[in-house]
Amino acid sequence: MEKQISKGLKIWLWFVIIMNGLSAISNVTKIGQNALGSIISIVLEAVLIYSCVLIMFQMKKFGFKLMCIAAGVNAVVSVLIVILAGVVAGAAMGSASAGIAGGLVGAVLVVIVAAICPLITYFLMKSQWDMFE
C-alpha cells in the first residue's frame, strides 16, 4: 500500500507553495528598492517551497525541519528590519523611543506570522508523523 498524506495537509502545502511563489515574484519586482532584503526573502521563499515539496512528494520529515529553520531565519531577519525601520521612523519624527516601540510591536507580529506556517503544518502532519521518513 502506497503512503499518502491527508487531503488537508496536501491542500495546506499547495496553499503555502502558491503563496510563497507569489511572494517570491513580488520580491523580484522590488529588487531595485531593497536588493539585499529582496534577495534574502526570495531565497527563503524558495527554501519554504522546497520544504513543502519534500513533505508532499518525498514524505520527508526533513522538509518540516527545513520549514522551521526557514521560518526562524525569516523571523529574525524580519524583526531586525522592522525594528530598524521603527528606529529610523522615530528618529525622523524626533522621537526614537516611539519608533522603537512601534518597531517592537511590528516585531512581535512578524514572529507570530512566521510561526503560523510551521504550526499549521505540524498539526496537519502529527497524526501521520510515523509515516514520514
PDB file of C-alpha atoms in Angstrom:
ATOM      1  CA  MET A   1       0.000   0.000   0.000  1.00  0.00           C
ATOM      2  CA  GLU A   2       1.383   3.371  -1.038  1.00  0.00           C
ATOM      3  CA  LYS A   3       1.778   6.067   1.597  1.00  0.00           C
ATOM      4  CA  GLN A   4      -0.343   9.160   1.102  1.00  0.00           C
ATOM      5  CA  ILE A   5      -0.620  12.347   3.063  1.00  0.00           C
ATOM      6  CA  SER A   6      -4.006  13.567   4.262  1.00  0.00           C
ATOM      7  CA  LYS A   7      -6.132  15.741   1.999  1.00  0.00           C
ATOM      8  CA  GLY A   8      -5.967  18.633   4.494  1.00  0.00           C
ATOM      9  CA  LEU A   9      -2.160  18.552   4.591  1.00  0.00           C
ATOM     10  CA  LYS A  10      -1.965  18.369   0.805  1.00  0.00           C
ATOM     11  CA  ILE A  11      -4.289  21.371   0.388  1.00  0.00           C
ATOM     12  CA  TRP A  12      -2.351  23.337   3.021  1.00  0.00           C
ATOM     13  CA  LEU A  13       1.026  22.595   1.395  1.00  0.00           C
ATOM     14  CA  TRP A  14      -0.258  23.617  -2.053  1.00  0.00           C
ATOM     15  CA  PHE A  15      -1.562  26.845  -0.495  1.00  0.00           C
ATOM     16  CA  VAL A  16       1.877  27.509   1.071  1.00  0.00           C
ATOM     17  CA  ILE A  17       3.627  26.776  -2.249  1.00  0.00           C
ATOM     18  CA  ILE A  18       1.352  29.141  -4.185  1.00  0.00           C
ATOM     19  CA  MET A  19       1.554  31.958  -1.618  1.00  0.00           C
ATOM     20  CA  ASN A  20       5.345  31.701  -1.318  1.00  0.00           C
ATOM     21  CA  GLY A  21       5.658  31.600  -5.107  1.00  0.00           C
ATOM     22  CA  LEU A  22       3.603  34.784  -5.393  1.00  0.00           C
ATOM     23  CA  SER A  23       5.647  36.381  -2.621  1.00  0.00           C
ATOM     24  CA  ALA A  24       8.891  35.498  -4.417  1.00  0.00           C
ATOM     25  CA  ILE A  25       7.567  37.049  -7.642  1.00  0.00           C
ATOM     26  CA  SER A  26       6.563  40.154  -5.687  1.00  0.00           C
ATOM     27  CA  ASN A  27      10.048  40.395  -4.194  1.00  0.00           C
ATOM     28  CA  VAL A  28      11.646  40.102  -7.636  1.00  0.00           C
ATOM     29  CA  THR A  29       9.727  43.221  -8.669  1.00  0.00           C
ATOM     30  CA  LYS A  30      11.009  45.074  -5.556  1.00  0.00           C
ATOM     31  CA  ILE A  31      14.657  44.111  -6.004  1.00  0.00           C
ATOM     32  CA  GLY A  32      15.595  47.639  -7.108  1.00  0.00           C
ATOM     33  CA  GLN A  33      14.264  49.206  -3.906  1.00  0.00           C
ATOM     34  CA  ASN A  34      15.988  46.910  -1.411  1.00  0.00           C
ATOM     35  CA  ALA A  35      18.269  44.423  -3.132  1.00  0.00           C
ATOM     36  CA  LEU A  36      19.599  42.620  -0.051  1.00  0.00           C
ATOM     37  CA  GLY A  37      16.211  42.279   1.640  1.00  0.00           C
ATOM     38  CA  SER A  38      14.576  41.106  -1.585  1.00  0.00           C
ATOM     39  CA  ILE A  39      17.276  38.523  -2.293  1.00  0.00           C
ATOM     40  CA  ILE A  40      17.121  37.144   1.260  1.00  0.00           C
ATOM     41  CA  SER A  41      13.340  36.948   1.015  1.00  0.00           C
ATOM     42  CA  ILE A  42      13.442  35.217  -2.391  1.00  0.00           C
ATOM     43  CA  VAL A  43      15.902  32.613  -1.079  1.00  0.00           C
ATOM     44  CA  LEU A  44      13.736  31.971   1.999  1.00  0.00           C
ATOM     45  CA  GLU A  45      10.614  31.647  -0.182  1.00  0.00           C
ATOM     46  CA  ALA A  46      12.436  29.092  -2.358  1.00  0.00           C
ATOM     47  CA  VAL A  47      13.510  27.127   0.732  1.00  0.00           C
ATOM     48  CA  LEU A  48       9.914  27.092   2.026  1.00  0.00           C
ATOM     49  CA  ILE A  49       8.644  25.862  -1.343  1.00  0.00           C
ATOM     50  CA  TYR A  50      11.329  23.142  -1.399  1.00  0.00           C
ATOM     51  CA  SER A  51      10.407  22.100   2.153  1.00  0.00           C
ATOM     52  CA  CYS A  52       6.760  21.691   1.094  1.00  0.00           C
ATOM     53  CA  VAL A  53       7.841  19.579  -1.885  1.00  0.00           C
ATOM     54  CA  LEU A  54       9.922  17.359   0.420  1.00  0.00           C
ATOM     55  CA  ILE A  55       6.942  16.831   2.717  1.00  0.00           C
ATOM     56  CA  MET A  56       4.347  16.334  -0.002  1.00  0.00           C
ATOM     57  CA  PHE A  57       6.152  14.274  -2.633  1.00  0.00           C
ATOM     58  CA  GLN A  58       9.066  12.615  -0.835  1.00  0.00           C
ATOM     59  CA  MET A  59       7.400  12.151   2.571  1.00  0.00           C
ATOM     60  CA  LYS A  60      10.451  13.535   4.410  1.00  0.00           C
ATOM     61  CA  LYS A  61      10.401  14.852   7.980  1.00  0.00           C
ATOM     62  CA  PHE A  62      13.438  16.885   6.946  1.00  0.00           C
ATOM     63  CA  GLY A  63      11.045  19.045   4.906  1.00  0.00           C
ATOM     64  CA  PHE A  64       9.279  20.067   8.102  1.00  0.00           C
ATOM     65  CA  LYS A  65      12.591  20.755   9.859  1.00  0.00           C
ATOM     66  CA  LEU A  66      13.711  22.858   6.892  1.00  0.00           C
ATOM     67  CA  MET A  67      10.412  24.764   7.029  1.00  0.00           C
ATOM     68  CA  CYS A  68      11.008  25.541  10.715  1.00  0.00           C
ATOM     69  CA  ILE A  69      14.569  26.733  10.030  1.00  0.00           C
ATOM     70  CA  ALA A  70      13.439  28.965   7.147  1.00  0.00           C
ATOM     71  CA  ALA A  71      10.616  30.408   9.267  1.00  0.00           C
ATOM     72  CA  GLY A  72      13.073  31.095  12.107  1.00  0.00           C
ATOM     73  CA  VAL A  73      15.574  32.822   9.825  1.00  0.00           C
ATOM     74  CA  ASN A  74      12.748  34.789   8.220  1.00  0.00           C
ATOM     75  CA  ALA A  75      11.513  35.880  11.662  1.00  0.00           C
ATOM     76  CA  VAL A  76      14.980  37.032  12.784  1.00  0.00           C
ATOM     77  CA  VAL A  77      15.659  38.960   9.565  1.00  0.00           C
ATOM     78  CA  SER A  78      12.175  40.493   9.564  1.00  0.00           C
ATOM     79  CA  VAL A  79      12.419  41.505  13.229  1.00  0.00           C
ATOM     80  CA  LEU A  80      15.736  43.247  12.580  1.00  0.00           C
ATOM     81  CA  ILE A  81      14.289  45.067   9.572  1.00  0.00           C
ATOM     82  CA  VAL A  82      11.093  46.093  11.411  1.00  0.00           C
ATOM     83  CA  ILE A  83      12.982  47.371  14.464  1.00  0.00           C
ATOM     84  CA  LEU A  84      15.484  49.232  12.285  1.00  0.00           C
ATOM     85  CA  ALA A  85      12.625  50.797  10.296  1.00  0.00           C
ATOM     86  CA  GLY A  86      10.960  51.827  13.571  1.00  0.00           C
ATOM     87  CA  VAL A  87      14.154  53.460  14.827  1.00  0.00           C
ATOM     88  CA  VAL A  88      14.632  55.323  11.536  1.00  0.00           C
ATOM     89  CA  ALA A  89      10.984  56.464  11.509  1.00  0.00           C
ATOM     90  CA  GLY A  90      11.224  57.531  15.152  1.00  0.00           C
ATOM     91  CA  ALA A  91      14.425  59.459  14.507  1.00  0.00           C
ATOM     92  CA  ALA A  92      12.760  61.213  11.571  1.00  0.00           C
ATOM     93  CA  MET A  93       9.857  62.234  13.842  1.00  0.00           C
ATOM     94  CA  GLY A  94      12.216  63.307  16.613  1.00  0.00           C
ATOM     95  CA  SER A  95      11.195  60.531  18.996  1.00  0.00           C
ATOM     96  CA  ALA A  96      13.450  57.488  18.848  1.00  0.00           C
ATOM     97  CA  SER A  97      11.600  55.809  21.734  1.00  0.00           C
ATOM     98  CA  ALA A  98       8.273  55.984  19.851  1.00  0.00           C
ATOM     99  CA  GLY A  99       9.975  54.495  16.807  1.00  0.00           C
ATOM    100  CA  ILE A 100      11.479  51.680  18.873  1.00  0.00           C
ATOM    101  CA  ALA A 101       8.091  50.935  20.495  1.00  0.00           C
ATOM    102  CA  GLY A 102       6.443  50.795  17.082  1.00  0.00           C
ATOM    103  CA  GLY A 103       9.245  48.596  15.824  1.00  0.00           C
ATOM    104  CA  LEU A 104       8.829  46.191  18.748  1.00  0.00           C
ATOM    105  CA  VAL A 105       5.085  45.871  18.145  1.00  0.00           C
ATOM    106  CA  GLY A 106       5.812  45.123  14.491  1.00  0.00           C
ATOM    107  CA  ALA A 107       8.492  42.622  15.514  1.00  0.00           C
ATOM    108  CA  VAL A 108       6.046  40.697  17.724  1.00  0.00           C
ATOM    109  CA  LEU A 109       3.581  40.497  14.830  1.00  0.00           C
ATOM    110  CA  VAL A 110       6.346  39.264  12.496  1.00  0.00           C
ATOM    111  CA  VAL A 111       7.270  36.454  14.911  1.00  0.00           C
ATOM    112  CA  ILE A 112       3.615  35.387  15.210  1.00  0.00           C
ATOM    113  CA  VAL A 113       3.181  35.310  11.428  1.00  0.00           C
ATOM    114  CA  ALA A 114       6.459  33.387  10.953  1.00  0.00           C
ATOM    115  CA  ALA A 115       5.301  30.719  13.428  1.00  0.00           C
ATOM    116  CA  ILE A 116       1.907  30.131  11.791  1.00  0.00           C
ATOM    117  CA  CYS A 117       3.092  28.122   8.760  1.00  0.00           C
ATOM    118  CA  PRO A 118       5.168  25.548  10.703  1.00  0.00           C
ATOM    119  CA  LEU A 119       2.488  25.265  13.413  1.00  0.00           C
ATOM    120  CA  ILE A 120      -0.342  24.539  10.992  1.00  0.00           C
ATOM    121  CA  THR A 121       1.891  22.132   9.066  1.00  0.00           C
ATOM    122  CA  TYR A 122       2.814  20.310  12.280  1.00  0.00           C
ATOM    123  CA  PHE A 123      -0.808  19.975  13.405  1.00  0.00           C
ATOM    124  CA  LEU A 124      -1.742  18.557   9.996  1.00  0.00           C
ATOM    125  CA  MET A 125       1.278  16.181   9.974  1.00  0.00           C
ATOM    126  CA  LYS A 126       1.230  14.940  13.568  1.00  0.00           C
ATOM    127  CA  SER A 127      -1.411  12.223  13.099  1.00  0.00           C
ATOM    128  CA  GLN A 128       0.704  10.765  10.260  1.00  0.00           C
ATOM    129  CA  TRP A 129       4.140  11.583  11.707  1.00  0.00           C
ATOM    130  CA  ASP A 130       5.386   7.963  11.715  1.00  0.00           C
ATOM    131  CA  MET A 131       4.589   7.634   8.016  1.00  0.00           C
ATOM    132  CA  PHE A 132       7.234  10.244   7.132  1.00  0.00           C
ATOM    133  CA  GLU A 133      10.867   9.213   6.753  1.00  0.00           C
TER     134      GLU A 133
END
